[in-house]
XYZ file of C-alpha atoms in Angstrom:
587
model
C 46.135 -71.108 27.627
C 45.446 -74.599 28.629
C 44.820 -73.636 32.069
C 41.707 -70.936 30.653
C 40.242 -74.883 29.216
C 41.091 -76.369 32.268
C 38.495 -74.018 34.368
C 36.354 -73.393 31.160
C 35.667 -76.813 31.375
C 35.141 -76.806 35.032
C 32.661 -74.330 34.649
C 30.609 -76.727 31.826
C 30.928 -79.466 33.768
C 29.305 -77.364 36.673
C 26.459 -76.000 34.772
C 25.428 -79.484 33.356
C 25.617 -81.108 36.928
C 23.538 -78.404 38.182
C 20.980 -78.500 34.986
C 20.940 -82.013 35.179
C 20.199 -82.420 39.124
C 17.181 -79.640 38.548
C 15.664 -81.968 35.970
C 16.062 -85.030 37.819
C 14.198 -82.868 40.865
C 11.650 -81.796 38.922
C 10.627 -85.213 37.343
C 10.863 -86.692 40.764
C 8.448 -84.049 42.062
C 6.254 -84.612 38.777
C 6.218 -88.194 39.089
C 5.609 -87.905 42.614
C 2.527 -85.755 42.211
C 1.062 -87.901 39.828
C 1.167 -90.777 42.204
C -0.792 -88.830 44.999
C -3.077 -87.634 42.363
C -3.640 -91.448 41.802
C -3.963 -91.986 45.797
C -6.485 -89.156 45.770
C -8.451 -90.837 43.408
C -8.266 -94.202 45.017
C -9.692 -92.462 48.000
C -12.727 -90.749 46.168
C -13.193 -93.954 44.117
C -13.347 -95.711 47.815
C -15.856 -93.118 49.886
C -17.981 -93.226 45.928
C -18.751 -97.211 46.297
C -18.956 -96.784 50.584
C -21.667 -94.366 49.561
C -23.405 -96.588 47.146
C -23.432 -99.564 49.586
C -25.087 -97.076 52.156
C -27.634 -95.838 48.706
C -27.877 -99.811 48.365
C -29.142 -100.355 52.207
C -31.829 -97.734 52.214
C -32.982 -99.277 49.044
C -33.528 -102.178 50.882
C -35.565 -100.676 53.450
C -37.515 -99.202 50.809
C -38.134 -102.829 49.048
C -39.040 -105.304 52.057
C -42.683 -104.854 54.150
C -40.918 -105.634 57.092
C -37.219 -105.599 58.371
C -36.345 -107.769 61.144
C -32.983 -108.411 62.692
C -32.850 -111.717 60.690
C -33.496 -110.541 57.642
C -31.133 -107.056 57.936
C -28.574 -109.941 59.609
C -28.518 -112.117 55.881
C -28.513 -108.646 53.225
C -25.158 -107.268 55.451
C -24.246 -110.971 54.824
C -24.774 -111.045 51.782
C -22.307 -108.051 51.129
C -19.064 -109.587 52.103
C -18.108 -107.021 53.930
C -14.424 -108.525 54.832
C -13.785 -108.974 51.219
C -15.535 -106.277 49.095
C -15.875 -103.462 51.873
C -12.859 -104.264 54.275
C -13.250 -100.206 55.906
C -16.607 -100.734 56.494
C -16.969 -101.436 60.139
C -20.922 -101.659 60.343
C -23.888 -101.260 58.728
C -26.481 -99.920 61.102
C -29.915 -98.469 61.503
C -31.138 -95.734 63.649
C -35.345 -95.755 64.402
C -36.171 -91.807 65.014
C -38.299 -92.218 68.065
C -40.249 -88.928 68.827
C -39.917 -86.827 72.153
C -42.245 -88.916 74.465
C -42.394 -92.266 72.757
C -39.452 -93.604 74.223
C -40.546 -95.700 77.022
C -43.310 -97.798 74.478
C -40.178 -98.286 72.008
C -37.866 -100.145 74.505
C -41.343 -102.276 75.257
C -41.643 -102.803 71.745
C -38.204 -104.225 71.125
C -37.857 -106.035 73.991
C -41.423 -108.297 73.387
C -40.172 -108.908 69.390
C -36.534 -109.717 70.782
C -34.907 -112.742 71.178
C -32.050 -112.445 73.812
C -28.840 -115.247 73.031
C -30.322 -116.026 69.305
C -29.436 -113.415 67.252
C -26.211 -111.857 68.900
C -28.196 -108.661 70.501
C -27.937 -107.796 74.410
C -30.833 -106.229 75.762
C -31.928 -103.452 74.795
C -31.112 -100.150 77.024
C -31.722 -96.775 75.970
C -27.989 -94.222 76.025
C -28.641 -91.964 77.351
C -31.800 -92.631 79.317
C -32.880 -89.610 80.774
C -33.638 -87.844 76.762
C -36.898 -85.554 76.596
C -35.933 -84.173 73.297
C -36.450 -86.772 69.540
C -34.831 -89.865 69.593
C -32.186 -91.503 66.867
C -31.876 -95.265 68.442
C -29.420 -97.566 66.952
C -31.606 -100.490 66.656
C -29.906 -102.650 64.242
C -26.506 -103.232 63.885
C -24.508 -105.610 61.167
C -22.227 -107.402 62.716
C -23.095 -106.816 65.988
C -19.894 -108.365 67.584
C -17.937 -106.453 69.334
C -20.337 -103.532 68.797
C -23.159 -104.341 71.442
C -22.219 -101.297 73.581
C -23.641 -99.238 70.440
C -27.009 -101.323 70.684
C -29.572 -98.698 72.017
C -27.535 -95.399 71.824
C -29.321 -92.157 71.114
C -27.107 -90.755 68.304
C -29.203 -87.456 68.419
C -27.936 -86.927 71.829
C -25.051 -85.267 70.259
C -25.780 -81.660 68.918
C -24.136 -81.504 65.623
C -25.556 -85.161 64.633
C -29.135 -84.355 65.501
C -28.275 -81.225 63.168
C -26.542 -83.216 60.364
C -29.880 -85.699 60.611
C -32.463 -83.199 60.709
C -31.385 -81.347 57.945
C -30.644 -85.090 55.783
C -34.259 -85.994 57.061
C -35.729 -82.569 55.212
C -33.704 -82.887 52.488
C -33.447 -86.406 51.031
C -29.856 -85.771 51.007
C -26.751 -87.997 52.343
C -25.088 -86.517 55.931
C -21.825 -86.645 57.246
C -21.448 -84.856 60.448
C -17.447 -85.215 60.436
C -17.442 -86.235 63.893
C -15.744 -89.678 65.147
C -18.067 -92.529 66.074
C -15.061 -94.428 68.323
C -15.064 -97.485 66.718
C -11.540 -97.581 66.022
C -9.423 -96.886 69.223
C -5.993 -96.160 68.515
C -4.666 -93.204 68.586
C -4.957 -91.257 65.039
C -7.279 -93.945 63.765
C -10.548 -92.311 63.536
C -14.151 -94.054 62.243
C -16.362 -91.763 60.406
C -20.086 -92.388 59.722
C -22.347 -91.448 56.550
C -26.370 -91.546 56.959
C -29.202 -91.854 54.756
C -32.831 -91.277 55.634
C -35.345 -94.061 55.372
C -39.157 -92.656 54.444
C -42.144 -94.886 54.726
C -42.386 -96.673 51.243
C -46.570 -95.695 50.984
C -46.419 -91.947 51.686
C -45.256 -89.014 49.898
C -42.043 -86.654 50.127
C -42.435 -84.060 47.667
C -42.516 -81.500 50.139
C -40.730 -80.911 53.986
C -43.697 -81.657 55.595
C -44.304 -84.802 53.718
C -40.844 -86.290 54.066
C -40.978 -85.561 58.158
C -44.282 -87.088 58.288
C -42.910 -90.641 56.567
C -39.531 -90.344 58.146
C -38.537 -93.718 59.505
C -35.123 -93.142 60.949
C -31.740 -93.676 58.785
C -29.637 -96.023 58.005
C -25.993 -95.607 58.225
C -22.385 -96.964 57.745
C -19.079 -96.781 59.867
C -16.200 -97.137 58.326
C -12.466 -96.593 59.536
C -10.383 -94.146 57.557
C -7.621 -96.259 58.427
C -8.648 -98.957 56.647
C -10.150 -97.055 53.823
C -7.165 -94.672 53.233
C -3.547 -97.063 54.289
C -3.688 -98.704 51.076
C -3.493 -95.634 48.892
C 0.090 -95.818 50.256
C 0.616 -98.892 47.984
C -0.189 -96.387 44.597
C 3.478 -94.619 45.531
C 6.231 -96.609 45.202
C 8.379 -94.640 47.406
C 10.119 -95.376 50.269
C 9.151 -93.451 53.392
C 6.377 -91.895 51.943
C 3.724 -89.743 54.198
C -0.213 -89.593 53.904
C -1.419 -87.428 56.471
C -5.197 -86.795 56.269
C -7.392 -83.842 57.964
C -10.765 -83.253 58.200
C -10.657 -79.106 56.534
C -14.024 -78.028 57.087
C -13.992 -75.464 59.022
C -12.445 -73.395 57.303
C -9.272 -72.900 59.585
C -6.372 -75.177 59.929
C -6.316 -75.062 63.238
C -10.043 -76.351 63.799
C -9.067 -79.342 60.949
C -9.259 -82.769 63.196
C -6.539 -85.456 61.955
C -8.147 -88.518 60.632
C -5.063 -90.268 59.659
C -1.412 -90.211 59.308
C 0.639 -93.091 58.020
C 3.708 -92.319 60.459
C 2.004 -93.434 63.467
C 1.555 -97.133 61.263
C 5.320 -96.647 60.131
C 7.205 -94.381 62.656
C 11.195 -93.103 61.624
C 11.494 -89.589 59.942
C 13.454 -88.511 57.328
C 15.450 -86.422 59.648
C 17.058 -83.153 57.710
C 16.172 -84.520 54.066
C 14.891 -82.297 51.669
C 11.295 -83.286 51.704
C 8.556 -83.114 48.496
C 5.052 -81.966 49.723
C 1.782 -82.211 47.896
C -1.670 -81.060 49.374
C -4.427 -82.040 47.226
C -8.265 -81.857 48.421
C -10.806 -84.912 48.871
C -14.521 -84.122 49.126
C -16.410 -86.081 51.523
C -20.178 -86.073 50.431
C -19.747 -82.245 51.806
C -16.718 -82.120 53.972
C -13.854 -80.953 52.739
C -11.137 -83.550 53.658
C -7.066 -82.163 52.872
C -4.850 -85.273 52.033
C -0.739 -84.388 52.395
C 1.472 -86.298 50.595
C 5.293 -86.302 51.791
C 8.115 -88.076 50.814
C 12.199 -87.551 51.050
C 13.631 -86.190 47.993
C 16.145 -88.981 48.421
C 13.540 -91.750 47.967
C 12.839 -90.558 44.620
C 15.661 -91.157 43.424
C 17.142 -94.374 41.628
C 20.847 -95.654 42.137
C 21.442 -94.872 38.159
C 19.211 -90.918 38.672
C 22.130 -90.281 41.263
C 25.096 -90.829 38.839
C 23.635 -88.632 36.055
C 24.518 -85.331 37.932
C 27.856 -86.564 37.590
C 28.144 -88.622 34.774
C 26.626 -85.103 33.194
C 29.657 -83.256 35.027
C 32.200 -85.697 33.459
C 31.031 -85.677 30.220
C 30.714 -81.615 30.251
C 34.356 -81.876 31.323
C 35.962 -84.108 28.867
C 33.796 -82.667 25.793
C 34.581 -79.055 26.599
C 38.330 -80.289 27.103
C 38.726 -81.719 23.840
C 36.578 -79.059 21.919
C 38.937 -76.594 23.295
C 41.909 -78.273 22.213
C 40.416 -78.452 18.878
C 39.880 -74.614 18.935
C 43.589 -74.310 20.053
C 44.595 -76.773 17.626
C 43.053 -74.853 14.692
C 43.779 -71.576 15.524
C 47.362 -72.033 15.838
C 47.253 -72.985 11.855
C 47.063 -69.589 9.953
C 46.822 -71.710 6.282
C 43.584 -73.161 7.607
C 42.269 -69.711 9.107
C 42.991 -68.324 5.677
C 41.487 -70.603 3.950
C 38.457 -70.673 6.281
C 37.844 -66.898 5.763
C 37.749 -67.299 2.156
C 35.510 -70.313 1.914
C 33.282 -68.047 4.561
C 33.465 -64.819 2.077
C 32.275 -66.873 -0.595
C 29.373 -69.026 1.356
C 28.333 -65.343 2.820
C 28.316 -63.685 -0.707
C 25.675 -66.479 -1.900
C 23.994 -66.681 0.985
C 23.601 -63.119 0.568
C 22.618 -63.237 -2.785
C 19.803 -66.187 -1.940
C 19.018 -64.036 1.065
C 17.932 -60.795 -1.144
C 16.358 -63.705 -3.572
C 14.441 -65.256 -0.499
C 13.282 -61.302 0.269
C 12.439 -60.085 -3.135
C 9.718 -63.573 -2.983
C 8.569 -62.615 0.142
C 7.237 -59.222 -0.386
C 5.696 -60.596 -3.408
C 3.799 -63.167 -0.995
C 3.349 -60.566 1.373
C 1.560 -58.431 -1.060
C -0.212 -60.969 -2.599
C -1.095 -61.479 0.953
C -2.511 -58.804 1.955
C -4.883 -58.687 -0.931
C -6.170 -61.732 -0.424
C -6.810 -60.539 2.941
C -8.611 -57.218 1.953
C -10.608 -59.190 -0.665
C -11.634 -61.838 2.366
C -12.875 -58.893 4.275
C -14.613 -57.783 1.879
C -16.441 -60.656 0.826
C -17.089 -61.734 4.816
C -18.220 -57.855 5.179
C -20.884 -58.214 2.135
C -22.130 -61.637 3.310
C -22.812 -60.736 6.449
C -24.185 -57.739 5.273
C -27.058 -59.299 2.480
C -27.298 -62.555 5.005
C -26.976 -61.978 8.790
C -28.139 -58.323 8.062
C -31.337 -59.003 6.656
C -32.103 -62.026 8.645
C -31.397 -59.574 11.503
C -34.353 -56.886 10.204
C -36.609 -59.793 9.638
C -36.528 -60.378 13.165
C -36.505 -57.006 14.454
C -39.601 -56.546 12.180
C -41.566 -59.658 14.016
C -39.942 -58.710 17.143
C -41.702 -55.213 16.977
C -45.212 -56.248 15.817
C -45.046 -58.931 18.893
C -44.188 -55.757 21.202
C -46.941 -53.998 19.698
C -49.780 -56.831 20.062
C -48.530 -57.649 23.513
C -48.727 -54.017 24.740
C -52.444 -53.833 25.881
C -53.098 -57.364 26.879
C -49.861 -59.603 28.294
C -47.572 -57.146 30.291
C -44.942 -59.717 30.924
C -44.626 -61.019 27.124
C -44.822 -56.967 25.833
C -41.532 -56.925 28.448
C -39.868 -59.819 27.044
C -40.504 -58.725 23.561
C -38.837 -55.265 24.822
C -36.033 -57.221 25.620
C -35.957 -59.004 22.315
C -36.335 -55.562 20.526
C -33.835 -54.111 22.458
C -31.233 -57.282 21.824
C -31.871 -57.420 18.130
C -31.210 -53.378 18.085
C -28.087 -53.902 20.241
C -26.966 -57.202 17.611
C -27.774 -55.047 14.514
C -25.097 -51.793 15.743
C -22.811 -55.024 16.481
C -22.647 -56.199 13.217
C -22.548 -53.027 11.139
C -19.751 -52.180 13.702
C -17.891 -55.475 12.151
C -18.836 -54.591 8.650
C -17.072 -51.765 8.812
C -14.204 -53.353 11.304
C -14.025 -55.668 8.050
C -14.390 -53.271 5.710
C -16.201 -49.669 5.828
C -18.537 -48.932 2.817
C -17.043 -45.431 2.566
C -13.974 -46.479 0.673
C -15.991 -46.902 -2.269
C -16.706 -43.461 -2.220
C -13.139 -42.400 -2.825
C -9.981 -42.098 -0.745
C -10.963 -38.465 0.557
C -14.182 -39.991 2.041
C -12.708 -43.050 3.973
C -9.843 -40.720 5.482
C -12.779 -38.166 6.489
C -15.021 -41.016 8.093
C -11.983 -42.604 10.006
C -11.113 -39.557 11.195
C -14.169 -38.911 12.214
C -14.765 -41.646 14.046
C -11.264 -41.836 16.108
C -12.722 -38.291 17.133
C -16.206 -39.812 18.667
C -13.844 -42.647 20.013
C -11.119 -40.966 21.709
C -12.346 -36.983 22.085
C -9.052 -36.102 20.459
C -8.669 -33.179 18.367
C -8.514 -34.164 14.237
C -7.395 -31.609 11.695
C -7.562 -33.138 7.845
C -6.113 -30.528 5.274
C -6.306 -31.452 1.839
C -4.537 -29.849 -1.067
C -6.250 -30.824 -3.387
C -9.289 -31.132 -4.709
C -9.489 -34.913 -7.002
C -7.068 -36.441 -4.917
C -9.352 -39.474 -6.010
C -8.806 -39.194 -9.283
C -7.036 -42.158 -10.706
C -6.245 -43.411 -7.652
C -6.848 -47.961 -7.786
C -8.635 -49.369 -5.171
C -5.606 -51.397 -4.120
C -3.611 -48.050 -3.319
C -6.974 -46.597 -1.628
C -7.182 -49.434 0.839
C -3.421 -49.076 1.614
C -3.686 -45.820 2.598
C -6.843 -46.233 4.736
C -5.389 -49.323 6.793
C -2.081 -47.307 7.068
C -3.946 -44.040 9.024
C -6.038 -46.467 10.717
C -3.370 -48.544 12.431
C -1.295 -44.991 12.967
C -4.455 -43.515 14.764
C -5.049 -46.961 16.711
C -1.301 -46.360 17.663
C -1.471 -42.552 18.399
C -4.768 -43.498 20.844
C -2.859 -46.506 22.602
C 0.798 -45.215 23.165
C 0.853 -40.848 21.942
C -0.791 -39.881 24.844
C -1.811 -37.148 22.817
C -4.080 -33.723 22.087
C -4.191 -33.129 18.905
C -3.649 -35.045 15.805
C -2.916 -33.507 11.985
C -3.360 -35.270 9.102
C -2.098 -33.888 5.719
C -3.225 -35.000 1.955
C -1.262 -33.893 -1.245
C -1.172 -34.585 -4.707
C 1.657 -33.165 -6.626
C 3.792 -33.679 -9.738
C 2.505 -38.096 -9.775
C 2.845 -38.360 -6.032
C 0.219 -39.117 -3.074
C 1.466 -38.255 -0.073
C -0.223 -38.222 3.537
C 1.294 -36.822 6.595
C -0.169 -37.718 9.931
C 1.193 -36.159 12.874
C 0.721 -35.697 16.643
C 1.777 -33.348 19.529
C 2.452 -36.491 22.130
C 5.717 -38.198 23.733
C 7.074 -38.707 20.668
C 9.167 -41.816 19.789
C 11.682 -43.527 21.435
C 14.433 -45.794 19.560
C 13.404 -48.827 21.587
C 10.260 -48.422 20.625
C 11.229 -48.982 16.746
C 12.347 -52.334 17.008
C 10.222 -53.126 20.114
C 9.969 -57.292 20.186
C 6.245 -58.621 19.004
C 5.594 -55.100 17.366
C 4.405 -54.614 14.132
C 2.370 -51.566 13.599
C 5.564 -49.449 11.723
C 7.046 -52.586 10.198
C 3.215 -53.317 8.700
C 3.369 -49.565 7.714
C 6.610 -49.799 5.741
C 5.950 -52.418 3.899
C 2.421 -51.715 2.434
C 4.129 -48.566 1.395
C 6.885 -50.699 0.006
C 4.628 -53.065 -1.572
C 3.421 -49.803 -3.529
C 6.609 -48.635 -4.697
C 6.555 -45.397 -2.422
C 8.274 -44.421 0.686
C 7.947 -43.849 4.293
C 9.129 -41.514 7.024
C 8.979 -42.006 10.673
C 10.630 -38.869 12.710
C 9.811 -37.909 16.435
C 11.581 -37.086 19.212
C 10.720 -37.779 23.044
C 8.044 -34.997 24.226
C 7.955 -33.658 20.782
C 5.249 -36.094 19.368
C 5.839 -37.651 15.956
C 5.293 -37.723 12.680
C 5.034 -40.007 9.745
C 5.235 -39.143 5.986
C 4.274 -41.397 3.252
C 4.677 -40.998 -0.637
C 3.468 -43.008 -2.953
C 3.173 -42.454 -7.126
C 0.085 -41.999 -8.717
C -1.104 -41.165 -11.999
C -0.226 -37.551 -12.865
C -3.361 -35.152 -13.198
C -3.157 -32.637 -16.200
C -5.057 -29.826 -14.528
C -4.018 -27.911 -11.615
C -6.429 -27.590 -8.627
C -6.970 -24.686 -6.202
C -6.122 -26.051 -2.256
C -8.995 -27.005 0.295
C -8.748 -26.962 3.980
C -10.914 -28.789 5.732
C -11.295 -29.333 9.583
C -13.054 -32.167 10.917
């Protein structure tokens, strides 16, 4: 015996150390996501005020008559780069110089320039030997370190002069994707965003007008080093990855890597169970794929890796003793004895509160479900006298504006059509919910409603209905409340003969004999399956039993599978003095 607690025990102990190391793994992986999701946002926070500085600069253009290298030298000043923008590598502007006009530019530049005082070399055209437009880098912020830019034709390279063309016709920010080589080493890429500059005094409503006052553009170059290493510091984890690739494309093996932190921080994790998340950054356009990877390990706290087995102990030792307990008590036979009895007794009123507790429930249940037939009712009338009429009103203007517009406005008359033709369509859609909520025909008897429903599960489904009625006053004394039962009760058995019968033909039976209502409905489909009685999250039969229990009758569900199925309900009902001949009807 003790040895069935020793592994029972074991077992415990196992199960918590496992449950408890799954939880621990996926709070470290939750935890862990949230972190890059903060990184991600650092970085789209980041390119969002690079952007704005870039927004800022052509503003600038816009504001002053005249921009000279002094002048563009104090705004980029002005901006602190080092301390507010420390990715930003330079701030730069590019003079669009048209096919022919490239010679009289360098002239121009070099007569305004002043070689030794403001930090710029002389100006030589890169390449020289263009034909085609021109995108000269003619100012650059700082220029240390970058005067081998001075002068170079950035349109020389295909997919800029595409990504600047199509910025110049549309207003809009570019980002060609495409390293600028400002940062050298290896993995460390320097990206560029562009503006276009328009002459402040002309117009750009149109393509035409915006290539016409095109100036050039101005532009920033930033490193994604710089710009993306410190959302590193938002994850607290040791040994933790960023990798970053440019996505584009479209295929992962066109995406160029713009950064990954284990070139800054090299040493792997070696065979550790890593955590990955991939999580997208957009890039005014591009579509830029940040990975985020870290060692399971390094998620992980000195006190989160003593819980799996802390959990194991304590599984142990508990099961352990509560097993000795349950050996300890079932070796007394007094304390069994007197266990069972005190159990009898606590079952025998529990029983008797229990058939209490359901007596007061299908009271509430039937008090219930008239409230809810009385709601539907109401709802059904208001929207009938309110929506309803409001709904003719406008199908009346709707049609005398068709009628007015026919001759004379072709494209109103069409509109109004529309209008007619929506109004019609809203009209069928309410009377389809007044009678979802509650079908006028039940105050015309019970005979009526049964008739109508049947006849409309016919137009709906294209099954074959048989009603046969036995008699002919079956409405005779017969309360609204019981009327209404019996309607929802063949409604939800048709709704359940269409959905799961698979059936031809469908009987339904009405008698009144000797102070009983009864009403078969039948069917000649699979039938019914046991498991299908107490099916989980199923209450069609349930919901049919007990309105016919709420009315004091009762109810019959038989079928077999292949053999379709059948359901008889009885209910009492006032008993009618005369005797009446039978009626068959088939609808």
């Amino acid at each position: 015996m003790w040895w069935t607690g020793l592994l029972l025990s074991l077992g415990v102990g196992a199960a918590l150390h496992g449950f408890t190391s799954n939880s621990l793994q996926a709070e470290a992986s939750a935890r862990f996501r949230t972190q890059a999701r903060s990184s991600q946002f650092n970085i789209a926070t980041a390119i969002k005020a690079y952007t704005d500085v870039l927004r800022g600069t052509a503003s600038y253009f816009q504001a002053v008559d005249s921009i000279t290298r002094e002048n563009f030298h104090r705004y980029v000043q002005g901006l602190d780069l080092a301390h507010n923008f420390p990715a930003i590598v330079s701030i730069n502007f590019a003079q669009h110089v048209p096919a022919g006009q490239r010679a009289a530019f360098e002239q121009h530049v070099r007569r305004s320039a002043r070689p030794g005082l403001d930090g710029y070399p002389e100006l030589v055209l890169k390449p020289g030997d263009s034909q085609a437009d021109a995108a000269i880098l003619s100012l650059i912020e700082p220029i240390a370190g970058l005067e081998a830019k001075f002068g170079v034709d950035i349109a020389a390279r295909p997919v800029v002069a595409e990504s600047l063309a199509q910025s110049r016709d549309t207003g809009m920010l570019s980002a060609s994707g495409l390293p600028i080589g400002f940062d050298r080493l290896p993995n460390r890429q320097a990206l560029a965003m562009r503006l276009p500059v328009y002459r402040p005094d002309l117009p750009i409503n149109t393509v035409p007008e915006r290539r016409a006052a095109y100036l050039g553009s101005v532009g920033i170059g930033f490193s994604v080093n710089r710009l993306v290493s410190e959302a590193l510091a938002e994850i607290p984890v040791r040994n933790a990855r960023l990798t970053l690739r440019d996505v584009s494309e479209g295929s992962p093996t066109a995406a160029t890597l713009l950064y990954d932190s284990a070139d800054a921080s090299p040493g792997g994790a070696g065979n550790e169970r890593m955590i990955t998340c991939v999580l997208p950054i957009d890039f005014n356009g591009r579509q830029w794929q940040a990975t985020f990877t870290a060692p399971m390990s390094s998620l992980y706290s000195r006190v989160d890796a003593l819980l799996p087995w802390l959990a194991l102990l304590t599984g142990f030792a508990g099961t352990m003793l509560m097993y000795a307990l349950f050996h300890t008590l079932s070796s007394s036979r007094l304390r069994a004895i007197r266990m069972a009895k005190d159990m009898t007794r606590e079952l025998r009123e529990s029983q008797a509160k229990l058939q209490l507790s359901h007596h007061k429930l299908r009271r509430l249940a039937a008090h219930a479900e008239q409230i809810k037939e009385e709601e539907r009712k109401r709802i059904a009338r208001e929207i009938h006298d309110d929506l309803g009429q409001n709904l003719l009103a406008l199908r009346i203007e709707a049609d005398v504006l068709t009628t007015r517009t026919s001759h004379r406005h072709s494209r109103l008359h069409e509109r109004a059509r529309c209008t007619l033709a929506q109004i019609d369509h809203t009209i069928k859609s309410v009377r389809q919910i007044i009678n979802d909520l509650r079908p006028n025909v039940l105050d015309l008897g019970l005979s009526a409603a049964v008739e109508w429903q049947i006849e409309q599960f016919r137009q709906r489904s294209g099954i074959v209905c048989e009603l046969i009625e036995h008699s002919a006053d079956i409405d005779q004394g017969i309360d609204d409340k019981c009327a209404i039962a019996y309607f929802r009760i063949l409604q939800e058995s048709l709704s359940n003969i269409l959905q799961h019968a698979n059936a031809s033909m469908v009987r339904v039976e009405l008698r009144r004999q000797d102070g009983l209502l009864s009403m078969s409905i039948s069917d000649n489909g699979v039938g019914l399956h046991d498991r299908s009685r107490n099916k989980f999250g199923s209450f069609g039969l349930v919901g049919i039993e007990e309105r016919v229990s709420i009315l004091g009758g009762s109810c019959t569900i038989g079928g077999s599978p292949n053999a379709g199925t059948t359901i008889l309900i009885t209910v009492p009902v006032p008993t009618l003095p005369p005797a009446y001949p039978h009626r068959l009807g088939t609808v």
